[in-house]
Each structure stands twice: as structure tokens, then as C-alpha cells.
Coordinates of C-alpha atoms and ligand atoms in Angstrom, one line a residue:
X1157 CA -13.4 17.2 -21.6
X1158 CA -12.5 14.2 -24.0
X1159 CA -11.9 11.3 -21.5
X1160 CA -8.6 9.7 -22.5
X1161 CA -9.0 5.6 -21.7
X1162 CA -6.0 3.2 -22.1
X1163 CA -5.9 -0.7 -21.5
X1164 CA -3.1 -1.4 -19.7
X1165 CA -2.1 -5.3 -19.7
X1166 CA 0.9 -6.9 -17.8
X1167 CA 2.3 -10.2 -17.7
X1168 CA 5.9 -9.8 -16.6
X1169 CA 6.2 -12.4 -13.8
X1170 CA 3.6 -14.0 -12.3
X1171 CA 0.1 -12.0 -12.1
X1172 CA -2.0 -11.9 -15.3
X1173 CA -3.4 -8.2 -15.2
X1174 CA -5.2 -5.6 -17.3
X1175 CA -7.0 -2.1 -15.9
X1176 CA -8.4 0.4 -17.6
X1177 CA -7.1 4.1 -16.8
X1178 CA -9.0 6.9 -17.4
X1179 CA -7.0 10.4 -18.0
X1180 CA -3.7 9.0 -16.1
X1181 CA -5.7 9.0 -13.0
X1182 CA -8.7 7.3 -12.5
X1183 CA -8.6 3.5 -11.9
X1184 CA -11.8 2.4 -13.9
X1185 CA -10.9 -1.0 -12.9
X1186 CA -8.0 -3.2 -11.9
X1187 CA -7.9 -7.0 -12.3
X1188 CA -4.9 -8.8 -11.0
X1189 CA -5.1 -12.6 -11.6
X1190 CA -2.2 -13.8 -9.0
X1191 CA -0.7 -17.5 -9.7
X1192 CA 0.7 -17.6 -6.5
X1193 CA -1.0 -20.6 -5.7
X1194 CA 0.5 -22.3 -8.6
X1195 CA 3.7 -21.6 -7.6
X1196 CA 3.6 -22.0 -4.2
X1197 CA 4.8 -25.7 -4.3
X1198 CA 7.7 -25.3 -6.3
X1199 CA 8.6 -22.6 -3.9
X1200 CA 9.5 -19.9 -6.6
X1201 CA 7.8 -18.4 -10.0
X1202 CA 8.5 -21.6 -12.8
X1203 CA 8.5 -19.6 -15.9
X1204 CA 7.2 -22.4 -18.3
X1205 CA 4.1 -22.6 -16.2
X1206 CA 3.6 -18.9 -16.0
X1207 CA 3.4 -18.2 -19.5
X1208 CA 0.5 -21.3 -19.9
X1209 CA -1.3 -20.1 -17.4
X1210 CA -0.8 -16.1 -18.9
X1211 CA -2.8 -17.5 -22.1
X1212 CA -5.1 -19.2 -20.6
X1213 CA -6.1 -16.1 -18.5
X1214 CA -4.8 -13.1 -20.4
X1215 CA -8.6 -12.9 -22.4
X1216 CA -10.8 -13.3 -19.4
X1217 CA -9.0 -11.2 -17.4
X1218 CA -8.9 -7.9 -20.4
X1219 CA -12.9 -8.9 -20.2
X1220 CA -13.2 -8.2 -17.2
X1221 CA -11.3 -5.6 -16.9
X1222 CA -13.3 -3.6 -19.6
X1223 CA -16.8 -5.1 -17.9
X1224 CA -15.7 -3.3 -14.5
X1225 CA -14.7 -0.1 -16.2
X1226 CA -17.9 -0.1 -18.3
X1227 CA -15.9 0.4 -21.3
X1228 CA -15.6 -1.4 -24.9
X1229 CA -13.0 -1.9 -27.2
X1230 CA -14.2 0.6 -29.6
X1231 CA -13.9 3.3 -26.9
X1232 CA -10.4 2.9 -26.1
X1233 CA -7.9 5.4 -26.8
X1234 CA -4.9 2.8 -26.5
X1235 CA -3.5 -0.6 -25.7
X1236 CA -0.4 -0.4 -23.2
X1237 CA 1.6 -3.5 -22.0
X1238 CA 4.8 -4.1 -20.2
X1239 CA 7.7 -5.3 -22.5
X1240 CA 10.5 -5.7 -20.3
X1241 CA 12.0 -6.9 -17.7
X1242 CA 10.4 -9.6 -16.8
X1243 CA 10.4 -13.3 -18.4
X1244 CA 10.4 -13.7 -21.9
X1245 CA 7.8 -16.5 -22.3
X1246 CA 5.3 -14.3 -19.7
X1247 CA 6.4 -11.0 -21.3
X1248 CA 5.7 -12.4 -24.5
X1249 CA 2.0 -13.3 -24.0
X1250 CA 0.9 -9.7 -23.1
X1251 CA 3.0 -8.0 -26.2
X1252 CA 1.5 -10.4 -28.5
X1253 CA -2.2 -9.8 -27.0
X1254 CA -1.9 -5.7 -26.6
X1255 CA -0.6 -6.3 -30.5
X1256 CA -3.7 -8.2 -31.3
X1257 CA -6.1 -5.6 -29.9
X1258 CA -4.4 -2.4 -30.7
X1259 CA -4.2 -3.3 -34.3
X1260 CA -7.9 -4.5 -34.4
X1261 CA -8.7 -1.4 -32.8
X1262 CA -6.9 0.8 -34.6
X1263 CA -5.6 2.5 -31.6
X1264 CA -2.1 3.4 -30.3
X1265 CA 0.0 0.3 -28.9
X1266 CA 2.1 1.6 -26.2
X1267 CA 5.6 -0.1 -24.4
X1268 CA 5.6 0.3 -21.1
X1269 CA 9.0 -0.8 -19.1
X1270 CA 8.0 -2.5 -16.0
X1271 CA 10.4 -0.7 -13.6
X1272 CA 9.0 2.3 -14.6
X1273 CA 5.4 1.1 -14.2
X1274 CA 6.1 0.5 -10.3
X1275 CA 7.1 3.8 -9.8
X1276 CA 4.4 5.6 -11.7
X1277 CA 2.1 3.6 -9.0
X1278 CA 2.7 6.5 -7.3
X1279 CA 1.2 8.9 -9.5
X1280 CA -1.9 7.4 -9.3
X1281 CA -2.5 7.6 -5.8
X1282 CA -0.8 10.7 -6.0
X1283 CA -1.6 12.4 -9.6
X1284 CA -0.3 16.1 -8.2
X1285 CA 3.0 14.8 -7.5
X1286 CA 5.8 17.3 -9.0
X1287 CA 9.8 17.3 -9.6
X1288 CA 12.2 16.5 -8.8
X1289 CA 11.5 13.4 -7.2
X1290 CA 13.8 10.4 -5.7
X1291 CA 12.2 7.0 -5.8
X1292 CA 13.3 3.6 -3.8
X1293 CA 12.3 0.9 -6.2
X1294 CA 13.0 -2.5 -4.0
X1295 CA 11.1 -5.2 -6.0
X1296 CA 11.7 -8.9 -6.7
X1297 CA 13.8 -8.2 -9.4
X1298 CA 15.1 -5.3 -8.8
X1299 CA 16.3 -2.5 -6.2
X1300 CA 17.3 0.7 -7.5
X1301 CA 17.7 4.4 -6.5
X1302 CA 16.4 6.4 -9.3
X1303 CA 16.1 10.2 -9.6
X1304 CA 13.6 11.7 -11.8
X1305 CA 14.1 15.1 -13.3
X1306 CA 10.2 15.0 -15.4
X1307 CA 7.7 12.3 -16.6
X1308 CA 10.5 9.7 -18.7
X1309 CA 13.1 11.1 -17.5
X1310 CA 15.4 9.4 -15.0
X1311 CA 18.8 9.0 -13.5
X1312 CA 19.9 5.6 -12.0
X1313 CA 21.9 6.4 -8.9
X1314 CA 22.3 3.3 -7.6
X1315 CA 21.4 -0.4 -7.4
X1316 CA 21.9 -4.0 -6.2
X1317 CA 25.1 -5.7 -7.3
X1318 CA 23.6 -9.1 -6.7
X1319 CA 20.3 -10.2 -5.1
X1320 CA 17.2 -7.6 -5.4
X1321 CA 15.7 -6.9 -1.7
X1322 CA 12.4 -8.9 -2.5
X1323 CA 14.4 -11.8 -3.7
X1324 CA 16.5 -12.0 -0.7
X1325 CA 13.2 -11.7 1.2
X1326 CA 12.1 -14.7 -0.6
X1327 CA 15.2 -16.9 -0.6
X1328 CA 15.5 -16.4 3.2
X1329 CA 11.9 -17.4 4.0
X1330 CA 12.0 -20.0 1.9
X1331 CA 15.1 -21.3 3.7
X1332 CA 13.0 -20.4 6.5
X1333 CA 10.4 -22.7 5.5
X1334 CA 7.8 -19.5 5.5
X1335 CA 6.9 -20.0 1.8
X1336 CA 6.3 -18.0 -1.4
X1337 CA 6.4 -15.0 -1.2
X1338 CA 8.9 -14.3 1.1
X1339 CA 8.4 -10.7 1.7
X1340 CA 4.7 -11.0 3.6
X1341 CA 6.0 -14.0 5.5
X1342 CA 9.1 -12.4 6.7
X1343 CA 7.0 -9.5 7.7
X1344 CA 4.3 -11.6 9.5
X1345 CA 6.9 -13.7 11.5
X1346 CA 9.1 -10.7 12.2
X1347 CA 6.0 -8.9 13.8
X1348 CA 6.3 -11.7 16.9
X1349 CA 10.7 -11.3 16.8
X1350 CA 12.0 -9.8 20.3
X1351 CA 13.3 -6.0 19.7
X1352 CA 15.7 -5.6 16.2
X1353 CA 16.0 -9.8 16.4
X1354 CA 19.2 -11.8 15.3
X1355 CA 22.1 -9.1 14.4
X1356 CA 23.1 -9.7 11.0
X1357 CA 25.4 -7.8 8.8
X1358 CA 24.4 -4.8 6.9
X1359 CA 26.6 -3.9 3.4
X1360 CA 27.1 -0.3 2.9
X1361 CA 29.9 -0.8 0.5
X1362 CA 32.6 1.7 -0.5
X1363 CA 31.7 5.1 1.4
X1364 CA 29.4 7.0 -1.0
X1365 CA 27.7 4.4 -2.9
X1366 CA 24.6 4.3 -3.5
X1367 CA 24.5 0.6 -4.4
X1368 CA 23.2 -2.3 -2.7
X1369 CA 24.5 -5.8 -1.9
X1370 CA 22.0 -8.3 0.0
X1371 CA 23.4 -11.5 -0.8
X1372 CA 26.0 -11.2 2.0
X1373 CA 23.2 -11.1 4.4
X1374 CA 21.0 -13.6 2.7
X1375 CA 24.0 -15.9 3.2
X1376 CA 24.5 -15.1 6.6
X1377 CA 20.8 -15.6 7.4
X1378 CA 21.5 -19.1 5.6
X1379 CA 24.7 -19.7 7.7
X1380 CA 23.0 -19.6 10.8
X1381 CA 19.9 -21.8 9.9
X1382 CA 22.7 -24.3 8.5
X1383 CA 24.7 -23.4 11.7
X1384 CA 21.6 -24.5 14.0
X1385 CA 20.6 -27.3 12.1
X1386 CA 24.4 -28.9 12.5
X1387 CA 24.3 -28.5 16.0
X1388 CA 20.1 -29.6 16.8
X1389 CA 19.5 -26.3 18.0
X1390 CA 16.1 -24.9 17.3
X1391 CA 16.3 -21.2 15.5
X1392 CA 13.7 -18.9 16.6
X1393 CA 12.3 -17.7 13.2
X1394 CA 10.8 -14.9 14.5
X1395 CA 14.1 -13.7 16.5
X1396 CA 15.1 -14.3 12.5
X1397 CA 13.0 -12.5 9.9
X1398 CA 13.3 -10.0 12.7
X1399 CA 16.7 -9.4 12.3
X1400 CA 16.9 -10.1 8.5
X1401 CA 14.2 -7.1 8.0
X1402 CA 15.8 -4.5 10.1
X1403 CA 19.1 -5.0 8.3
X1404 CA 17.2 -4.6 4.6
X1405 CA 15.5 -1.6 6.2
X1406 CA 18.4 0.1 7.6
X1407 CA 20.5 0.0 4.6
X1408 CA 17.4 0.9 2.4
X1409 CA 16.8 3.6 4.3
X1410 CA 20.3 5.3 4.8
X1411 CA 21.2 5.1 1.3
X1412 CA 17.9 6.5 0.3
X1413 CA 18.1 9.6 2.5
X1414 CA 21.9 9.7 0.8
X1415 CA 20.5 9.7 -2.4
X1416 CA 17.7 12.4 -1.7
X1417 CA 20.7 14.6 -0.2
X1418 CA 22.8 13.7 -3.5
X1419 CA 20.2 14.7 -6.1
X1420 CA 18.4 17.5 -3.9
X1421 CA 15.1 16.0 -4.0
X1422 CA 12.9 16.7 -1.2
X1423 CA 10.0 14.6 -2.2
X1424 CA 10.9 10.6 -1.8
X1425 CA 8.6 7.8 -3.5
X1426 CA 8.6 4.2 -2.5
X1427 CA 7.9 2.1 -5.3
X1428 CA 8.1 -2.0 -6.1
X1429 CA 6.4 -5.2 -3.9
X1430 CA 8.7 -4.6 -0.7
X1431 CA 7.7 -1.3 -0.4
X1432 CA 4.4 -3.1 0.6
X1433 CA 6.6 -4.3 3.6
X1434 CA 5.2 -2.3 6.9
X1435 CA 8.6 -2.0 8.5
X1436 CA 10.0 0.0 5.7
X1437 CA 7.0 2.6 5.5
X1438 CA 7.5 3.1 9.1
X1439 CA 11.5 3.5 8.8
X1440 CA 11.8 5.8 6.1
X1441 CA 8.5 8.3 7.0
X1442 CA 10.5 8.9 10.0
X1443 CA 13.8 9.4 8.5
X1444 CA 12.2 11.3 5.9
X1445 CA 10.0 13.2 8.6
X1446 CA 13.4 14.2 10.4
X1447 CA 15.5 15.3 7.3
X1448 CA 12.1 17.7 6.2
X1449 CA 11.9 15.3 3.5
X1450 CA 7.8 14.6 2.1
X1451 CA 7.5 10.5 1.3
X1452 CA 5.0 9.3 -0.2
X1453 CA 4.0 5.5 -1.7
X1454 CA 1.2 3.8 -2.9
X1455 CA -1.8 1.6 -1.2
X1456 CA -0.2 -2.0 -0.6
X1457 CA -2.3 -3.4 -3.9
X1458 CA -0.9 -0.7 -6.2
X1459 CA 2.8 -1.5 -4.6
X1460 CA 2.8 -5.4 -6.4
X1461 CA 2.4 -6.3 -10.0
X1462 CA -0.7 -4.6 -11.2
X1463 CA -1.7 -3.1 -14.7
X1464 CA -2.6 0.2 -13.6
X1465 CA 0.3 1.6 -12.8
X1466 CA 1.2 0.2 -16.6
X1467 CA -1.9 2.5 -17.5
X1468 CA -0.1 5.6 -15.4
X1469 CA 2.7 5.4 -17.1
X1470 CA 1.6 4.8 -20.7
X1471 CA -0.6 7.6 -20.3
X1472 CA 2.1 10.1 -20.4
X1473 CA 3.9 8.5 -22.7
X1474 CA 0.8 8.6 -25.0
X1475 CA 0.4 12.5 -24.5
X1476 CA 4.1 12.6 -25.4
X1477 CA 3.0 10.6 -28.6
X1478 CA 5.1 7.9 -27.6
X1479 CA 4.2 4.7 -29.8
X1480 CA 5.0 1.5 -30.4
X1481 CA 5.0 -0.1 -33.5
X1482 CA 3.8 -4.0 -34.7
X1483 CA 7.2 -4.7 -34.4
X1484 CA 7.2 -4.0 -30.9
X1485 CA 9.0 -7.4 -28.9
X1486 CA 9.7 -8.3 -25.4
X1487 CA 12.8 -7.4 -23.8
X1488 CA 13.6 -9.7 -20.4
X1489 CA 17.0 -7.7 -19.7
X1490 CA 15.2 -4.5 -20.6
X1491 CA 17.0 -1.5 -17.9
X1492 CA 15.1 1.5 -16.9
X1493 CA 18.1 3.9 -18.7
Ligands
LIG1128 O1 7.0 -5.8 -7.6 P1 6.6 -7.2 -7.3 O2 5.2 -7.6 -7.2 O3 7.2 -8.1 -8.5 C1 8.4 -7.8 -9.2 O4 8.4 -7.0 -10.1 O5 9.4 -8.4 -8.7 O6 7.5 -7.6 -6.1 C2 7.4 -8.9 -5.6 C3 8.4 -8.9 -4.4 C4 8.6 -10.3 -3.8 O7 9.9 -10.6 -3.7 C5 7.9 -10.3 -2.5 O8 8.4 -11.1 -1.5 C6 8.1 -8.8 -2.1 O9 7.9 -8.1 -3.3 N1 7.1 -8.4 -1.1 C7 7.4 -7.9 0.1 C8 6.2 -7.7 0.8 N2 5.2 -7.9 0.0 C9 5.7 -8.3 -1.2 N3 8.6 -7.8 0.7 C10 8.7 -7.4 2.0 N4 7.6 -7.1 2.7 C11 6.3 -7.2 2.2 N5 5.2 -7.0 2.9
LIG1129 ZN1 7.0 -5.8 -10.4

């Protein structure tokens, strides 16, 4: 059987990463070169710094990338990057590189939408995966409720009206004084919290919606830390993150066994960076386990930014003969529609 091997690059945010995918499926390798570190001190992802730092590693990490997977250019089938969303100076870097190669090459150059790429994470770890499914996708920048009626074909049900659920993770703990990125920390410190924690408020909005609103309770979280600080008082930040994770996990969790009732799904995926966040995996497998619903999500490094779920996806865009053309540009507002 012809093996079918696409390099899969993504610089959308902050992680400089290429994999090479063999037939959809098989991770031949997976290199994720994180800036965290970089970041760290400005307490957030400075996008001027991101793109430098996406040239200066964009070529070793592709080398590397083929070195693992054994594989050279000439044997590639395709070049697939993430074009959107993401930041346009980051974004940019990858499109122009995947340009480069696929036209030296000769081979394919295929668009990849990063939203879409998180949830295709989870046919990799699960390739036998069939429709219709109903995927949470809670990520930095976004948190949406999609369902999918076949491979490219979706149906936005619902999302955030303000602040994604990883970037109110983030804004909190950095509040908090936890660091970058928030989502980890918040789960670390909430691990030590007393029961549920601080009660915060949870938004469920109008009834029926399948939107989301977490800037209420970011603010909230923020009011009492300001609240504390007026009055000397010392906030337990366990007793905190405690509380501000079991309020993004109940509503996450009710309004995606609402959605899977909606679209009569009765397979759920967890898709994005928060659905590395142990709390939620917990939550939902037993909500879903209680409805008769199957969930299933990916291993925590396939959950952040990573190239190979870029691979999955392009992979059935490329047997759909799905192809980009030289003109092919970033686009930072890009939607999944
Ligand atoms: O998907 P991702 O790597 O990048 C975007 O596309 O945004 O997601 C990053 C987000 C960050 O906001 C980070 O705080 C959050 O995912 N995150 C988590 C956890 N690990 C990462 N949030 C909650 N719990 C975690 N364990
Ligand atoms: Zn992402």
C-alpha cells in the first residue's frame, strides 16, 4: 500500500512545530518547540517576539522532524500548515515556509484552520472514530461547541461571547501570581483547594444557549483577590483556583451534554489545551458515562499546540483533493465555518 506522508508545520501562537504523518494516522514524529520560557516574564505570548523566534526555529525544527520520521523531502506527499487563527506575524512564518518547501518539492501545499486541527487530535489517537460526533473545543483562544456531520463538515452550536476558557485560566492565575500558563497552574494549585473551593458564579445565559461567557467569573475571581488585598487579608489560592475550575467545568460540562442531546450525537470529543485540564476529563466521562454517551480525547501532548494533529487534518483534506495555492496567506480572524 502507497504510504501517504504529509509535513505538517504550525506556528499559530507560541510553539514552533512540524510532524510528519503517515496515512492520517501514524505519528512518524512530532516536534514541538515551546517558547514558554520566553514568555514567561512578560506573563502572556508577546507576538513580536514569537514570530523572531518562529524563524529562527521554524528550519531546525522541519529537520528534525523529517530526521525522527526517517523521511526526506523528496518523499513527501504534501506540505500542510495552519493559516488561521492565530497571530498574523507567527501565522505568517509557517505559510511562507510550507510555501517554500511545497513549491520546491513539487508537492501539494495544504491550509489547515487551526481550530479544526485541535479537534482532528482526536482522530489520531482515535483513527476509527465515526459520525456524528459533538466536540468541546476549550482552547486559549477559543471555546466552542461544534457538531460534525463528516470529515470538513461542521456546525458551530455555540461559543464564548467574551473570554475563551484557557484565557480566563490564564488571566486568573496570572492575577493569582501562578504564572504562564494558567491552565496547569490553576490545576496544580486547585489539587491542594478544600472540597469545590471559593463559590463563584457560573453563566448559563438565556435558557437554551449553548454559548459561553467566562469573563463574569474571571472578574469575580479578580474582585475577590482585589477585595482581600484592600482589606490585608491573605486569599487562600488553592481554596481559589479550586473554585475557579469547578465553575469552568460545570458550565463546560452541562452545556456540552446539552449540545450532545441537541445534535443527537452519542459520541463526545474533547479537543483544545484545557481539555488537558484533569478536572474536566474526570467531569464529563462521568456525565457522559451517565447520559450512555462514549467520550473520548486525546493524550495531554496531542491536546496543546502540536503539528500532528495539523497532519490529521490535512490528510483528509488531501484525499478530498483539497489544495492550496501560492497565493495561499494567513488569516488571524480565520472562524471554523
Ligand atoms: O490549544 P492551546 O495549546 O493553544 C491555543 O490554541 O490557544 O491552548 C492553550 C491553553 C492555555 O490557555 C492554557 O492555560 C490552557 O490551554 N491549558 C490548560 C491546561 N493545560 C493547558 N487549562 C486548564 N488545565 C490544564 N491542565
Ligand atoms: Zn491551539
Amino acid at each position: 500500500m502507497k504510504r501517504n506522508l504529509i509535513l505538517a508545520i504550525e506556528t499559530s501562537c507560541d510553539e514552533t512545530a512540524a510532524a510528519v504523518i503517515e496515512n492520517g494516522q501514524r505519528i512518524r514524529s512530532n516536534i514541538v518547540s515551546s517558547q514558554i520560557t520566553v514568555h514567561q516574564k512578560f506573563g502572556g505570548v508577546v507576538p513580536e517576539i514569537a514570530s523572531r523566534h518562529h524563524l529562527e526555529n521554524l528550519p531546525w525544527v522541519v529537520d528534525q522532524a523529517l530526521e525522527q520520521a526517517e523521511v526526506s523531502f523528496a518523499e513527501l506527499d504534501a506540505v500542510a500548515v495552519t493559516y488561521g487563527p492565530g497571530l498574523v506575524g507567527a501565522l505568517l512564518v509557517g505559510v511562507a515556509g510550507a510555501k517554500a518547501m511545497a513549491a520546491a518539492q513539487g508537492i501539494p501545499l495544504i491550509g489547515v484552520n487551526h481550530i479544526e486541527g485541535h479537534i482532528y487530535a482526536n482522530f489520531l489517537a482515535h483513527p476509527a472514530l465515526g459520525f456524528p460526533l459533538l466536540c468541546l473545543l476549550v482552547s486559549g483562544g477559543h471555546t466552542h461547541l461544534v457538531a460534525l456531520e463528516g470529515h470538513g463538515k461542521y456546525r458551530v452550536l455555540g461559543r464564548t461571547r467574551d473570554d475563551a476558557a484557557g484565557e480566563a485560566f490564564d488571566k486568573v492565575a496570572r492575577a493569582m501570581g501562578l504564572g504562564y500558563p494558567g491552565g496547569p497552574k490553576i490545576q496544580a494549585a486547585a489539587a491542594n483547594g478544600e472540597g469545590a473551593g471559593i463559590e463563584l458564579p457560573r453563566a448559563w445565559l438565556e435558557p437554551g444557549s449553548l454559548d459561553f461567557s467566562f469573563s463574569g467569573l474571571k472578574s469575580a475571581a479578580l474582585n475577590y483577590l482585589n477585595r482581600a488585598a484592600q482589606k490585608g487579608e491573605e486569599v487562600n489560592k488553592s481554596d481559589l483556583a479550586a473554585g475557579f475550575q469547578q465553575a469552568v467545568v460545570d458550565v463546560l460540562v452541562g452545556k456540552t451534554l446539552a449540545a450532545a442531546k441537541q445534535s443527537g450525537a452519542g459520541t463526545v470529543l474533547l479537543a483544545g489545551g484545557v481539555a488537558a485540564n484533569q478536572a474536566l476529563r474526570r467531569e464529563l466521562g462521568e456525565a457522559c458515562r451517565q447520559e450512555g454517551l462514549d467520550l473520548y480525547y486525546p493524550p495531554v501532548e496531542l491536546c496543546t499546540d502540536n503539528a500532528a494533529m495539523i497532519g490529521c487534518a490535512a490528510y483528509y483534506k488531501f484525499l478530498a483533493g483539497e489544495f492550496a495555492g501560492p497565493d495561499l496567506n494567513a488569516v488571524p480572524g480565520m472562524s471554523l465555518a
